[in-house]
Tab-separated table of C-alpha atoms in Angstrom:
chain	number	residue	atom	x	y	z
J	1	MET	CA	10.073	19.515	-17.548
J	2	TRP	CA	7.096	20.721	-15.851
J	3	ILE	CA	9.062	22.088	-13.289
J	4	ARG	CA	11.033	24.548	-15.560
J	5	MET	CA	7.830	25.779	-16.677
J	6	LEU	CA	6.460	26.630	-13.383
J	7	ALA	CA	9.884	28.241	-12.347
J	8	VAL	CA	9.706	30.318	-15.220
J	9	MET	CA	6.573	31.635	-14.635
J	10	LEU	CA	7.295	32.175	-10.999
J	11	ALA	CA	10.189	34.061	-12.136
J	12	ALA	CA	8.162	35.948	-14.334
J	13	THR	CA	5.738	37.125	-11.674
J	14	LEU	CA	8.780	38.050	-9.405
J	15	LEU	CA	10.222	40.085	-12.267
J	16	LEU	CA	6.584	41.941	-12.727
J	17	ILE	CA	6.267	42.725	-9.319
J	18	ALA	CA	9.967	43.935	-9.227
J	19	LEU	CA	9.297	46.025	-12.422
J	20	LEU	CA	5.636	47.224	-11.029
J	21	SER	CA	7.462	48.334	-7.917
J	22	ALA	CA	10.166	50.213	-9.727
J	23	ASN	CA	6.825	52.873	-10.431
J	24	PRO	CA	6.502	55.060	-7.390
J	25	GLU	CA	2.651	54.588	-7.821
J	26	TYR	CA	3.043	50.957	-6.922
J	27	ARG	CA	6.130	51.083	-4.532
J	28	LEU	CA	4.091	53.085	-1.965
J	29	PHE	CA	2.051	49.950	-1.307
J	30	MET	CA	4.801	47.172	-1.213
J	31	PRO	CA	5.953	47.261	2.406
J	32	GLY	CA	2.310	46.942	3.719
J	33	LEU	CA	1.237	44.273	1.409
J	34	LEU	CA	4.640	42.470	1.924
J	35	GLU	CA	3.755	42.649	5.645
J	36	GLY	CA	0.462	40.949	4.991
J	37	ALA	CA	2.010	38.406	2.773
J	38	VAL	CA	3.859	37.343	5.655
J	39	LEU	CA	0.935	36.420	7.682
J	40	THR	CA	-0.823	35.065	4.971
J	41	VAL	CA	2.434	32.530	4.334
J	42	GLU	CA	2.790	31.779	8.270
J	43	ILE	CA	-1.321	31.116	8.681
J	44	THR	CA	-0.486	28.979	5.181
J	45	LEU	CA	2.360	27.004	6.702
J	46	LEU	CA	0.653	26.131	10.355
J	47	GLY	CA	-2.582	25.328	8.799
J	48	ALA	CA	-0.985	22.870	6.499
J	49	VAL	CA	0.966	21.028	8.942
J	50	LEU	CA	-2.312	20.743	11.076
J	51	ALA	CA	-4.162	19.883	8.148
J	52	VAL	CA	-1.658	16.924	7.267
J	53	PHE	CA	-1.760	15.665	10.690
J	54	MET	CA	-5.569	15.793	11.002
J	55	ALA	CA	-6.069	13.824	7.492
J	56	LEU	CA	-3.574	11.099	8.255
J	57	VAL	CA	-5.279	10.696	11.953
J	58	ALA	CA	-9.094	10.886	10.428
J	59	ALA	CA	-8.398	8.658	7.598
J	60	LEU	CA	-6.434	5.979	9.425
J	61	ALA	CA	-9.654	6.245	12.239
J	62	LYS	CA	-12.101	5.902	9.416
J	63	LEU	CA	-10.467	2.917	7.826
J	64	TYR	CA	-9.322	0.737	10.499
J	65	GLY	CA	-10.361	2.031	13.814
J	66	PRO	CA	-13.267	0.593	16.098
J	67	LEU	CA	-16.890	1.766	15.539
J	68	PRO	CA	-16.715	4.498	17.691
J	69	ILE	CA	-13.575	6.161	16.376
J	70	ARG	CA	-14.951	5.404	12.982
J	71	TRP	CA	-18.174	7.598	13.738
J	72	LEU	CA	-16.058	10.133	15.229
J	73	SER	CA	-13.511	10.601	12.248
J	74	THR	CA	-16.607	10.653	9.775
J	75	THR	CA	-18.538	13.138	11.843
J	76	TYR	CA	-15.468	15.623	11.881
J	77	ILE	CA	-14.951	15.322	8.205
J	78	GLU	CA	-18.699	15.841	7.483
J	79	ILE	CA	-18.716	18.902	9.641
J	80	PHE	CA	-15.423	20.493	8.409
J	81	ARG	CA	-16.092	19.538	4.970
J	82	GLY	CA	-19.931	20.237	4.648
J	83	THR	CA	-20.065	23.551	6.140
J	84	SER	CA	-18.262	26.597	4.996
J	85	ALA	CA	-14.842	27.702	5.875
J	86	LEU	CA	-15.912	31.085	6.788
J	87	VAL	CA	-18.631	29.845	8.971
J	88	GLN	CA	-16.210	28.044	10.601
J	89	LEU	CA	-13.812	30.840	11.432
J	90	PHE	CA	-16.789	32.874	12.385
J	91	TRP	CA	-17.826	30.315	14.896
J	92	LEU	CA	-14.569	29.951	16.496
J	93	TYR	CA	-13.850	33.356	16.754
J	94	PHE	CA	-17.377	34.810	17.380
J	95	VAL	CA	-19.574	32.458	19.075
J	96	LEU	CA	-17.381	30.542	21.244
J	97	PRO	CA	-16.309	33.632	23.382
J	98	GLN	CA	-20.227	33.457	24.136
J	99	PHE	CA	-19.517	30.106	25.960
J	100	GLY	CA	-16.389	31.572	27.591
J	101	VAL	CA	-14.039	30.266	25.418
J	102	PHE	CA	-11.931	33.174	24.176
J	103	LEU	CA	-9.262	32.382	21.029
J	104	ASP	CA	-6.419	34.546	19.681
J	105	ALA	CA	-7.759	35.558	16.154
J	106	PHE	CA	-4.441	33.936	14.577
J	107	LEU	CA	-4.951	30.804	16.501
J	108	VAL	CA	-8.555	30.533	15.333
J	109	ALA	CA	-7.250	30.997	11.601
J	110	VAL	CA	-4.895	28.446	11.851
J	111	LEU	CA	-7.197	25.810	13.391
J	112	ALA	CA	-10.184	26.573	11.288
J	113	LEU	CA	-8.456	26.604	8.150
J	114	GLY	CA	-6.510	23.716	9.161
J	115	LEU	CA	-9.179	21.647	10.397
J	116	ASN	CA	-11.242	22.467	7.330
J	117	ILE	CA	-8.733	21.565	4.578
J	118	GLY	CA	-7.652	18.636	7.038
J	119	ALA	CA	-11.268	17.287	6.205
J	120	TYR	CA	-10.764	17.343	2.761
J	121	GLY	CA	-7.497	15.632	2.984
J	122	ALA	CA	-8.834	12.832	4.760
J	123	GLU	CA	-10.562	11.486	2.106
J	124	VAL	CA	-7.184	11.996	-0.242
J	125	VAL	CA	-5.322	10.060	2.356
J	126	ARG	CA	-8.082	7.383	2.416
J	127	GLY	CA	-8.360	7.306	-1.157
J	128	ALA	CA	-4.756	6.773	-1.893
J	129	ILE	CA	-4.496	4.450	0.965
J	130	ILE	CA	-7.138	2.114	-0.680
J	131	SER	CA	-5.622	2.626	-4.143
J	132	VAL	CA	-2.420	0.552	-3.012
J	133	ALA	CA	-2.328	-2.601	-5.071
J	134	ARG	CA	-4.170	-5.394	-2.993
J	135	GLY	CA	-1.149	-7.422	-3.753
J	136	GLN	CA	0.933	-5.361	-1.662
J	137	TRP	CA	-1.056	-6.135	1.444
J	138	GLU	CA	-0.920	-9.953	0.405
J	139	ALA	CA	2.835	-9.929	0.042
J	140	ALA	CA	2.937	-7.950	3.310
J	141	ILE	CA	0.761	-10.887	5.086
J	142	ALA	CA	2.931	-13.523	3.600
J	143	LEU	CA	6.144	-12.060	5.010
J	144	ASN	CA	4.078	-12.133	8.275
J	145	MET	CA	3.934	-8.535	9.127
J	146	SER	CA	1.460	-7.120	11.801
J	147	LYS	CA	-1.091	-4.593	10.438
J	148	ALA	CA	1.006	-1.678	11.802
J	149	GLN	CA	3.820	-2.974	10.017
J	150	MET	CA	2.089	-3.258	6.792
J	151	LEU	CA	0.617	0.311	7.035
J	152	ARG	CA	3.993	2.350	8.430
J	153	ARG	CA	6.462	0.205	5.912
J	154	ILE	CA	4.445	-0.972	3.057
J	155	ILE	CA	1.240	1.019	2.322
J	156	LEU	CA	1.603	4.534	3.596
J	157	PRO	CA	4.961	5.147	1.517
J	158	GLN	CA	3.253	3.897	-1.551
J	159	ALA	CA	0.157	6.050	-0.749
J	160	PHE	CA	2.224	9.175	-0.015
J	161	THR	CA	3.330	9.227	-3.308
J	162	ALA	CA	-0.220	8.884	-4.555
J	163	MET	CA	-1.443	11.638	-2.466
J	164	ILE	CA	1.085	14.354	-3.223
J	165	PRO	CA	-0.932	15.548	-6.377
J	166	PRO	CA	-4.157	16.139	-4.677
J	167	TRP	CA	-2.243	17.542	-1.390
J	168	GLY	CA	-0.925	20.239	-3.943
J	169	ASN	CA	-4.398	21.115	-4.774
J	170	LEU	CA	-5.437	21.338	-1.094
J	171	PHE	CA	-2.744	23.517	-0.239
J	172	ILE	CA	-3.187	25.953	-2.904
J	173	GLU	CA	-6.961	26.158	-1.901
J	174	LEU	CA	-5.679	26.729	1.647
J	175	VAL	CA	-3.350	29.643	0.553
J	176	LYS	CA	-6.682	31.318	-1.290
J	177	SER	CA	-8.720	30.775	1.822
J	178	THR	CA	-6.572	32.490	4.148
J	179	SER	CA	-8.125	35.590	2.591
J	180	LEU	CA	-11.016	34.988	4.997
J	181	VAL	CA	-8.881	35.491	7.932
J	182	SER	CA	-9.369	38.987	6.967
J	183	LEU	CA	-12.776	38.926	8.295
J	184	ILE	CA	-11.550	38.002	11.757
J	185	THR	CA	-9.354	41.288	12.076
J	186	LEU	CA	-6.233	39.849	10.970
J	187	ALA	CA	-3.765	41.622	8.968
J	188	ASP	CA	-3.383	39.335	6.244
J	189	LEU	CA	-2.730	40.309	2.279
J	190	THR	CA	-6.043	40.672	1.590
J	191	PHE	CA	-6.855	42.704	4.684
J	192	LYS	CA	-3.774	45.306	3.807
J	193	ALA	CA	-5.321	45.438	0.136
J	194	GLN	CA	-8.412	46.297	1.238
J	195	GLN	CA	-7.157	48.946	3.897
J	196	MET	CA	-5.044	50.292	1.549
J	197	ASN	CA	-7.719	50.469	-1.555
J	198	GLN	CA	-10.033	52.322	1.235
J	199	SER	CA	-7.712	54.919	2.314
J	200	THR	CA	-6.204	55.995	-0.981
J	201	LEU	CA	-8.437	54.675	-3.821
J	202	LYS	CA	-5.622	53.446	-5.753
J	203	THR	CA	-7.747	50.066	-6.883
J	204	VAL	CA	-5.622	49.285	-9.803
J	205	PRO	CA	-2.126	49.432	-8.296
J	206	VAL	CA	-3.250	47.932	-5.143
J	207	PHE	CA	-5.188	44.768	-6.547
J	208	THR	CA	-2.582	44.186	-9.170
J	209	LEU	CA	0.053	43.772	-6.682
J	210	VAL	CA	-2.278	41.575	-4.625
J	211	LEU	CA	-2.978	39.316	-7.329
J	212	LEU	CA	0.636	39.096	-8.365
J	213	LEU	CA	1.648	38.286	-4.780
J	214	TYR	CA	-0.972	35.470	-4.123
J	215	LEU	CA	0.081	33.889	-7.909
J	216	ALA	CA	3.867	33.717	-6.240
J	217	ILE	CA	2.762	32.070	-2.929
J	218	SER	CA	0.753	29.424	-4.941
J	219	LEU	CA	3.489	28.847	-7.582
J	220	THR	CA	5.904	28.321	-4.887
J	221	VAL	CA	3.848	25.760	-3.507
J	222	THR	CA	3.247	23.797	-6.783
J	223	ILE	CA	6.682	23.791	-7.444
J	224	GLY	CA	7.293	22.734	-3.958
J	225	MET	CA	4.866	19.981	-4.441
J	226	ARG	CA	6.742	18.632	-7.640
J	227	LEU	CA	9.787	18.411	-6.296
J	228	LEU	CA	8.466	16.277	-3.661
J	229	GLU	CA	6.507	14.078	-6.130
J	230	GLN	CA	9.614	13.586	-8.147
J	231	ARG	CA	11.545	12.594	-5.070
J	232	ALA	CA	9.083	10.209	-3.879
J	233	SER	CA	7.985	8.308	-7.040
J	234	LYS	CA	11.308	6.671	-7.356
J	235	GLY	CA	10.962	3.327	-8.174
J	236	LEU	CA	7.354	3.863	-8.428
J	237	THR	CA	6.958	5.049	-11.935
J	238	ARG	CA	6.661	2.039	-13.728
J	239	ALA	CA	5.633	-0.405	-11.027
J	240	ARG	CA	2.167	1.061	-10.392
J	241	VAL	CA	1.095	-0.267	-13.423
J	242	ALA	CA	1.811	-3.573	-12.956
V	1	MET	CA	3.755	-34.598	16.664
V	2	ASN	CA	6.453	-35.310	14.081
V	3	ASP	CA	4.279	-38.149	12.629
V	4	MET	CA	1.403	-35.455	11.756
V	5	PRO	CA	2.159	-34.298	8.054
V	6	MET	CA	3.666	-30.855	7.586
V	7	VAL	CA	0.253	-28.983	6.069
V	8	ARG	CA	-3.260	-31.050	6.630
V	9	PHE	CA	-6.604	-29.949	5.354
V	10	GLU	CA	-9.298	-31.558	7.339
V	11	ASN	CA	-12.675	-30.986	5.872
V	12	VAL	CA	-11.970	-27.762	4.917
V	13	SER	CA	-14.519	-25.721	2.810
V	14	LYS	CA	-14.767	-22.405	1.404
V	15	ARG	CA	-17.624	-20.687	-0.124
V	16	TYR	CA	-18.232	-17.178	-1.484
V	17	GLY	CA	-22.076	-16.826	-0.813
V	18	ALA	CA	-23.813	-19.712	-2.740
V	19	LEU	CA	-20.841	-20.474	-4.584
V	20	THR	CA	-18.525	-23.283	-3.286
V	21	VAL	CA	-15.332	-23.142	-4.206
V	22	LEU	CA	-13.414	-25.861	-2.252
V	23	ASP	CA	-16.027	-28.581	-0.888
V	24	ASN	CA	-15.106	-30.544	1.918
V	25	LEU	CA	-11.080	-30.947	1.098
V	26	ASN	CA	-8.731	-33.644	2.656
V	27	LEU	CA	-5.317	-33.510	1.813
V	28	ASP	CA	-2.081	-34.082	3.860
V	29	ILE	CA	1.384	-32.883	2.765
V	30	GLY	CA	4.448	-34.728	4.090
V	31	ARG	CA	7.303	-33.247	5.594
V	32	GLY	CA	9.633	-32.475	2.687
V	33	GLU	CA	7.034	-33.233	0.252
V	34	LYS	CA	6.843	-31.584	-3.147
V	35	VAL	CA	3.093	-31.437	-4.574
V	36	SER	CA	1.909	-29.591	-7.501
V	37	ILE	CA	-1.809	-28.491	-8.151
V	38	ILE	CA	-3.143	-28.704	-11.304
V	39	GLY	CA	-6.727	-28.132	-12.944
V	40	PRO	CA	-8.877	-25.753	-15.111
V	41	SER	CA	-9.341	-22.140	-13.876
V	42	GLY	CA	-12.128	-21.939	-11.304
V	43	SER	CA	-11.051	-25.296	-9.659
V	44	GLY	CA	-10.265	-23.653	-6.607
V	45	LYS	CA	-6.531	-24.585	-6.769
V	46	THR	CA	-5.180	-21.031	-5.922
V	47	THR	CA	-7.680	-20.823	-3.218
V	48	VAL	CA	-6.043	-23.749	-1.307
V	49	LEU	CA	-2.586	-21.773	-1.319
V	50	ARG	CA	-4.610	-18.890	0.012
V	51	MET	CA	-6.256	-20.538	2.629
V	52	LEU	CA	-2.724	-21.854	4.040
V	53	MET	CA	-1.230	-18.279	3.736
V	54	THR	CA	-3.898	-16.916	5.440
V	55	LEU	CA	-5.152	-14.727	2.758
V	56	GLU	CA	-8.899	-16.319	2.784
V	57	ALA	CA	-10.641	-17.213	5.515
V	58	ILE	CA	-12.098	-20.614	5.497
V	59	ASN	CA	-15.687	-21.826	6.449
V	60	ASP	CA	-15.637	-25.220	7.493
V	61	GLY	CA	-12.998	-27.611	8.720
V	62	VAL	CA	-9.629	-27.321	10.616
V	63	LEU	CA	-6.167	-26.439	8.800
V	64	TRP	CA	-3.136	-27.641	10.374
V	65	VAL	CA	0.517	-26.998	10.056
V	66	ASP	CA	3.244	-28.642	11.416
V	67	GLY	CA	1.516	-30.545	14.022
V	68	GLU	CA	-0.575	-27.542	15.389
V	69	PRO	CA	-4.009	-26.167	14.267
V	70	MET	CA	-3.711	-23.041	12.462
V	71	THR	CA	-7.427	-21.511	11.673
V	72	HIS	CA	-8.040	-22.651	15.181
V	73	MET	CA	-6.152	-23.088	18.583
V	74	MET	CA	-6.682	-25.652	21.604
V	75	GLN	CA	-8.508	-24.156	24.427
V	76	ASN	CA	-9.524	-26.513	27.602
V	77	GLY	CA	-9.420	-29.444	25.191
V	78	LYS	CA	-11.441	-28.063	22.358
V	79	LEU	CA	-10.814	-26.309	19.067
V	80	VAL	CA	-11.571	-22.656	19.165
V	81	PRO	CA	-11.295	-20.090	16.342
V	82	ALA	CA	-7.588	-18.792	16.270
V	83	THR	CA	-6.839	-15.305	17.345
V	84	THR	CA	-4.441	-13.352	15.090
V	85	LYS	CA	-1.268	-13.970	17.150
V	86	HIS	CA	-1.898	-17.470	16.912
V	87	MET	CA	-2.240	-17.241	13.558
V	88	ARG	CA	0.617	-15.071	13.112
V	89	ARG	CA	2.977	-17.747	15.093
V	90	ILE	CA	1.888	-20.428	12.605
V	91	ARG	CA	1.982	-18.259	9.590
V	92	ALA	CA	5.532	-17.589	10.184
V	93	LYS	CA	6.439	-20.996	8.972
V	94	ILE	CA	4.943	-20.434	5.667
V	95	GLY	CA	6.373	-18.266	2.732
V	96	MET	CA	4.636	-17.449	-0.623
V	97	VAL	CA	5.412	-16.349	-4.254
V	98	PHE	CA	2.746	-14.750	-6.166
V	99	GLN	CA	1.717	-14.732	-9.746
V	100	SER	CA	2.199	-10.865	-9.928
V	101	PHE	CA	5.410	-10.941	-8.090
V	102	ASN	CA	4.052	-8.340	-5.549
V	103	LEU	CA	7.294	-6.892	-5.032
V	104	PHE	CA	7.719	-3.264	-2.687
V	105	PRO	CA	7.691	-1.265	-5.351
V	106	HIS	CA	9.461	1.897	-3.260
V	107	MET	CA	12.294	-0.557	-1.892
V	108	THR	CA	15.374	-2.095	-3.891
V	109	ALA	CA	15.815	-5.677	-4.303
V	110	MET	CA	17.895	-5.761	-1.194
V	111	GLY	CA	15.259	-3.971	0.629
V	112	ASN	CA	12.409	-6.185	-0.381
V	113	CYS	CA	14.558	-9.052	0.963
V	114	ILE	CA	15.632	-7.514	4.333
V	115	GLU	CA	12.417	-5.637	5.104
V	116	ALA	CA	10.596	-8.654	6.906
V	117	PRO	CA	13.469	-10.262	8.700
V	118	ILE	CA	14.033	-6.605	10.387
V	119	THR	CA	10.661	-5.603	11.326
V	120	VAL	CA	9.076	-9.057	11.953
V	121	LEU	CA	12.003	-11.296	13.310
V	122	GLY	CA	13.736	-8.576	15.115
V	123	MET	CA	17.151	-9.254	13.042
V	124	LYS	CA	20.103	-6.969	12.767
V	125	ARG	CA	20.433	-5.076	9.768
V	126	SER	CA	23.767	-6.455	9.102
V	127	GLU	CA	22.623	-9.837	9.665
V	128	ALA	CA	19.837	-9.575	7.364
V	129	GLU	CA	21.799	-7.793	4.352
V	130	GLU	CA	24.265	-10.491	4.964
V	131	ARG	CA	21.806	-13.471	4.450
V	132	ALA	CA	20.039	-11.230	1.988
V	133	ALA	CA	23.135	-11.124	-0.129
V	134	GLU	CA	23.740	-14.909	0.095
V	135	LEU	CA	19.792	-15.627	-1.460
V	136	LEU	CA	20.023	-12.997	-3.933
V	137	ASP	CA	23.220	-14.490	-5.276
V	138	MET	CA	21.430	-18.172	-4.935
V	139	VAL	CA	19.020	-16.491	-7.372
V	140	GLY	CA	21.635	-15.092	-9.425
V	141	LEU	CA	20.797	-11.381	-8.655
V	142	SER	CA	23.650	-10.517	-6.921
V	143	ALA	CA	24.417	-7.654	-9.443
V	144	LYS	CA	20.852	-6.161	-9.148
V	145	LYS	CA	20.563	-5.837	-5.404
V	146	ASP	CA	20.429	-2.149	-5.419
V	147	HIS	CA	17.987	-1.876	-8.458
V	148	TYR	CA	14.216	-1.292	-7.951
V	149	PRO	CA	11.544	-3.974	-8.960
V	150	SER	CA	10.599	-1.275	-11.882
V	151	GLN	CA	14.083	-1.593	-13.169
V	152	LEU	CA	14.179	-5.500	-13.230
V	153	SER	CA	12.536	-8.002	-15.880
V	154	GLY	CA	9.535	-9.973	-14.879
V	155	GLY	CA	11.790	-13.033	-14.462
V	156	GLN	CA	14.221	-11.184	-12.265
V	157	GLN	CA	11.346	-9.753	-10.345
V	158	GLN	CA	9.999	-13.168	-9.434
V	159	ARG	CA	13.572	-14.427	-8.243
V	160	VAL	CA	13.732	-11.385	-5.967
V	161	ALA	CA	10.183	-12.440	-4.708
V	162	ILE	CA	11.345	-15.989	-4.190
V	163	ALA	CA	14.467	-14.686	-2.095
V	164	ARG	CA	12.371	-12.572	-0.123
V	165	ALA	CA	10.214	-15.616	0.776
V	166	LEU	CA	13.233	-17.671	1.650
V	167	ALA	CA	14.582	-14.708	3.819
V	168	MET	CA	11.813	-15.377	6.327
V	169	ARG	CA	13.270	-19.075	6.922
V	170	PRO	CA	9.841	-20.730	6.011
V	171	LYS	CA	9.279	-24.585	6.398
V	172	ILE	CA	6.895	-24.537	3.798
V	173	MET	CA	6.723	-22.389	0.382
V	174	LEU	CA	3.567	-21.856	-1.787
V	175	PHE	CA	4.163	-20.952	-5.394
V	176	ASP	CA	0.966	-19.656	-6.837
V	177	GLU	CA	1.306	-19.816	-10.672
V	178	VAL	CA	4.464	-18.069	-10.373
V	179	THR	CA	5.708	-18.052	-14.229
V	180	SER	CA	2.053	-17.316	-15.498
V	181	ALA	CA	2.563	-13.466	-16.022
V	182	LEU	CA	6.153	-13.910	-17.377
V	183	ASP	CA	7.114	-13.708	-21.277
V	184	PRO	CA	7.594	-17.128	-22.313
V	185	GLU	CA	11.561	-16.569	-22.408
V	186	LEU	CA	11.643	-15.655	-19.036
V	187	VAL	CA	10.151	-18.901	-17.607
V	188	GLY	CA	13.061	-21.136	-17.727
V	189	GLU	CA	15.231	-18.854	-15.139
V	190	VAL	CA	12.440	-18.709	-12.501
V	191	LEU	CA	11.755	-22.541	-12.609
V	192	GLN	CA	15.669	-22.796	-12.254
V	193	VAL	CA	15.521	-21.172	-8.896
V	194	ILE	CA	12.696	-23.093	-7.999
V	195	ARG	CA	14.508	-26.321	-8.692
V	196	LYS	CA	17.619	-25.321	-7.300
V	197	ILE	CA	15.748	-24.214	-3.927
V	198	GLY	CA	14.028	-27.716	-4.229
V	199	ARG	CA	17.441	-29.427	-4.217
V	200	GLU	CA	19.322	-27.270	-1.360
V	201	HIS	CA	16.678	-26.479	0.912
V	202	ASP	CA	14.618	-28.816	3.067
V	203	LEU	CA	11.410	-27.618	2.094
V	204	THR	CA	7.977	-28.544	1.628
V	205	MET	CA	6.511	-27.152	-1.396
V	206	LEU	CA	3.225	-26.731	-2.642
V	207	MET	CA	3.003	-25.075	-6.065
V	208	VAL	CA	-0.213	-24.384	-8.236
V	209	THR	CA	0.857	-24.383	-11.944
V	210	HIS	CA	0.194	-24.708	-15.627
V	211	GLN	CA	3.950	-26.067	-16.484
V	212	MET	CA	2.814	-29.412	-16.804
V	213	GLY	CA	6.553	-30.556	-18.018
V	214	PHE	CA	7.966	-28.904	-14.714
V	215	ALA	CA	5.212	-30.657	-12.572
V	216	LYS	CA	6.041	-33.592	-13.987
V	217	GLU	CA	9.762	-33.422	-13.234
V	218	PHE	CA	9.715	-31.734	-10.041
V	219	SER	CA	6.979	-32.958	-8.124
V	220	ASP	CA	6.614	-36.108	-5.461
V	221	ARG	CA	2.874	-35.762	-6.262
V	222	VAL	CA	0.314	-34.142	-8.553
V	223	CYS	CA	-3.097	-33.262	-7.009
V	224	PHE	CA	-5.810	-32.447	-10.320
V	225	PHE	CA	-8.722	-30.325	-9.042
V	226	TYR	CA	-12.235	-30.217	-10.782
V	227	GLN	CA	-14.898	-27.922	-9.589
V	228	GLY	CA	-13.628	-27.708	-5.566
V	229	LYS	CA	-12.473	-31.207	-5.321
V	230	ILE	CA	-9.411	-33.345	-5.653
V	231	CYS	CA	-10.311	-35.484	-8.650
V	232	GLU	CA	-7.502	-37.523	-8.929
V	233	GLN	CA	-4.018	-37.607	-7.332
V	234	GLY	CA	-0.844	-39.457	-7.499
V	235	ALA	CA	2.616	-39.955	-8.591
V	236	PRO	CA	3.331	-37.961	-11.655
V	237	ALA	CA	4.445	-40.820	-14.082
V	238	GLU	CA	0.970	-42.081	-13.247
V	239	ILE	CA	-1.272	-38.949	-13.498
V	240	PHE	CA	0.423	-38.034	-16.598
V	241	GLY	CA	1.171	-40.996	-18.196
V	242	ASN	CA	-1.824	-43.153	-17.308
V	243	PRO	CA	-4.842	-40.727	-16.118
V	244	LYS	CA	-7.364	-42.766	-14.488
V	245	ASN	CA	-10.266	-40.311	-14.206
V	246	GLU	CA	-12.043	-39.048	-17.608
V	247	ARG	CA	-11.615	-35.273	-16.612
V	248	THR	CA	-8.149	-35.624	-15.918
V	249	ARG	CA	-7.720	-37.161	-19.340
V	250	GLN	CA	-9.691	-34.223	-20.749
V	251	PHE	CA	-7.692	-31.637	-19.288
V	252	LEU	CA	-4.392	-33.001	-19.800
V	253	ASN	CA	-5.226	-33.561	-23.434
V	254	ALA	CA	-6.520	-29.603	-23.744
V	255	VAL	CA	-3.167	-28.342	-22.346
V	256	LEU	CA	-0.904	-30.586	-24.147
V	257	GLU	CA	-2.606	-29.368	-27.214
V	258	ALA	CA	-2.441	-25.630	-26.509
V	259	GLY	CA	1.322	-26.466	-25.952
């Protein structure tokens, strides 16, 4: 039912974009904005992959690693959660070259945003793992599983379901923080909008379209996560209470 | 080695901080023996099973299983604390059924029963499924093999849990208040399955129970626990018919009064 509502919202947003584009005042900006939107989506997708990977590694390291690894993981999480994403972008893009390390702007965008969201995600993953009922660990011990087998086959699949909604939040956060990359020369949706606004001063059409385009991207992410949640919660809906 | 009992608790103590849960326990369980543990809550009876399943570490003493130390291992003729590897080798002989079932909710009944045989014992899938099908049939749930735990009643879930434990071919089965979380009308079906495996499998069985009728009829021996010690033990007829100890008498009276 939620999904249907979200789908209607997405359809309405797209329809609105289409209707506005019928007006030449608006249509003028669409090709450039869509170009920017493609870059925004690319950074979001790659950043999300990196974020999920980092979150999983950092959470497992923090929970089950030997002490030095736990320290390392905690340090990563606190640095990337505790400083601004914008500063992280600037640091990788403008400070690292001072030490002779030159990274491509696109790579910096994916790295900084992926590591930033991954640090938040690590706590999501950790929380989901420890929220799995203790009885599940005990049953796995009684079946003589090794720790790795328990995690892989019993605990993580259940934690996975619990972490989908918070990941949905983080991915949307990620979509929005991609607008920061316009400040390190990347021509994303926000960059294109500012550029067009400055050159034409058509503030209303430009920023209305940009708003709707971001909304369309976010709604797509939300719908995707809801579908994933539905699939993953098979069998888990009632048992979680017990 | 065969003259050793199946399970031996040798001077085993368990403490949580200042609280002594089990105080210097000595208890032997013979091969194929069926022992019921009864007693008021907080008497340490569940802890006995949990220590045996390695869910709780012991603070003192040695736990022996099938003639070998489990909590310890022999090294140069001396007992040293066991490694995880050693503990897992011995633990393979033990299966456990829990009060709250603890089925894996993301797997079907069949999935629950083949998971550990495949991942732990390295069985082929077809072989594991064949064996699981037999066990699910034995607990009367062939028709439910593709159901998820959330689609099963408590009694059915507990019967799947029993089949899952048996799929690992244990020598010892532990039952921890396995009917306590069930609606009254579902208790019978689970007890019937336990009776059946008692008859058909050559298992050593250790159960903590509040079903006095079942303990009386099913077990070879009943142990009454009180404040972390075995207060009285003996044949069920003796314990239930003619308890010697005042505490036992009080407990049984209280339980019988509650119905």
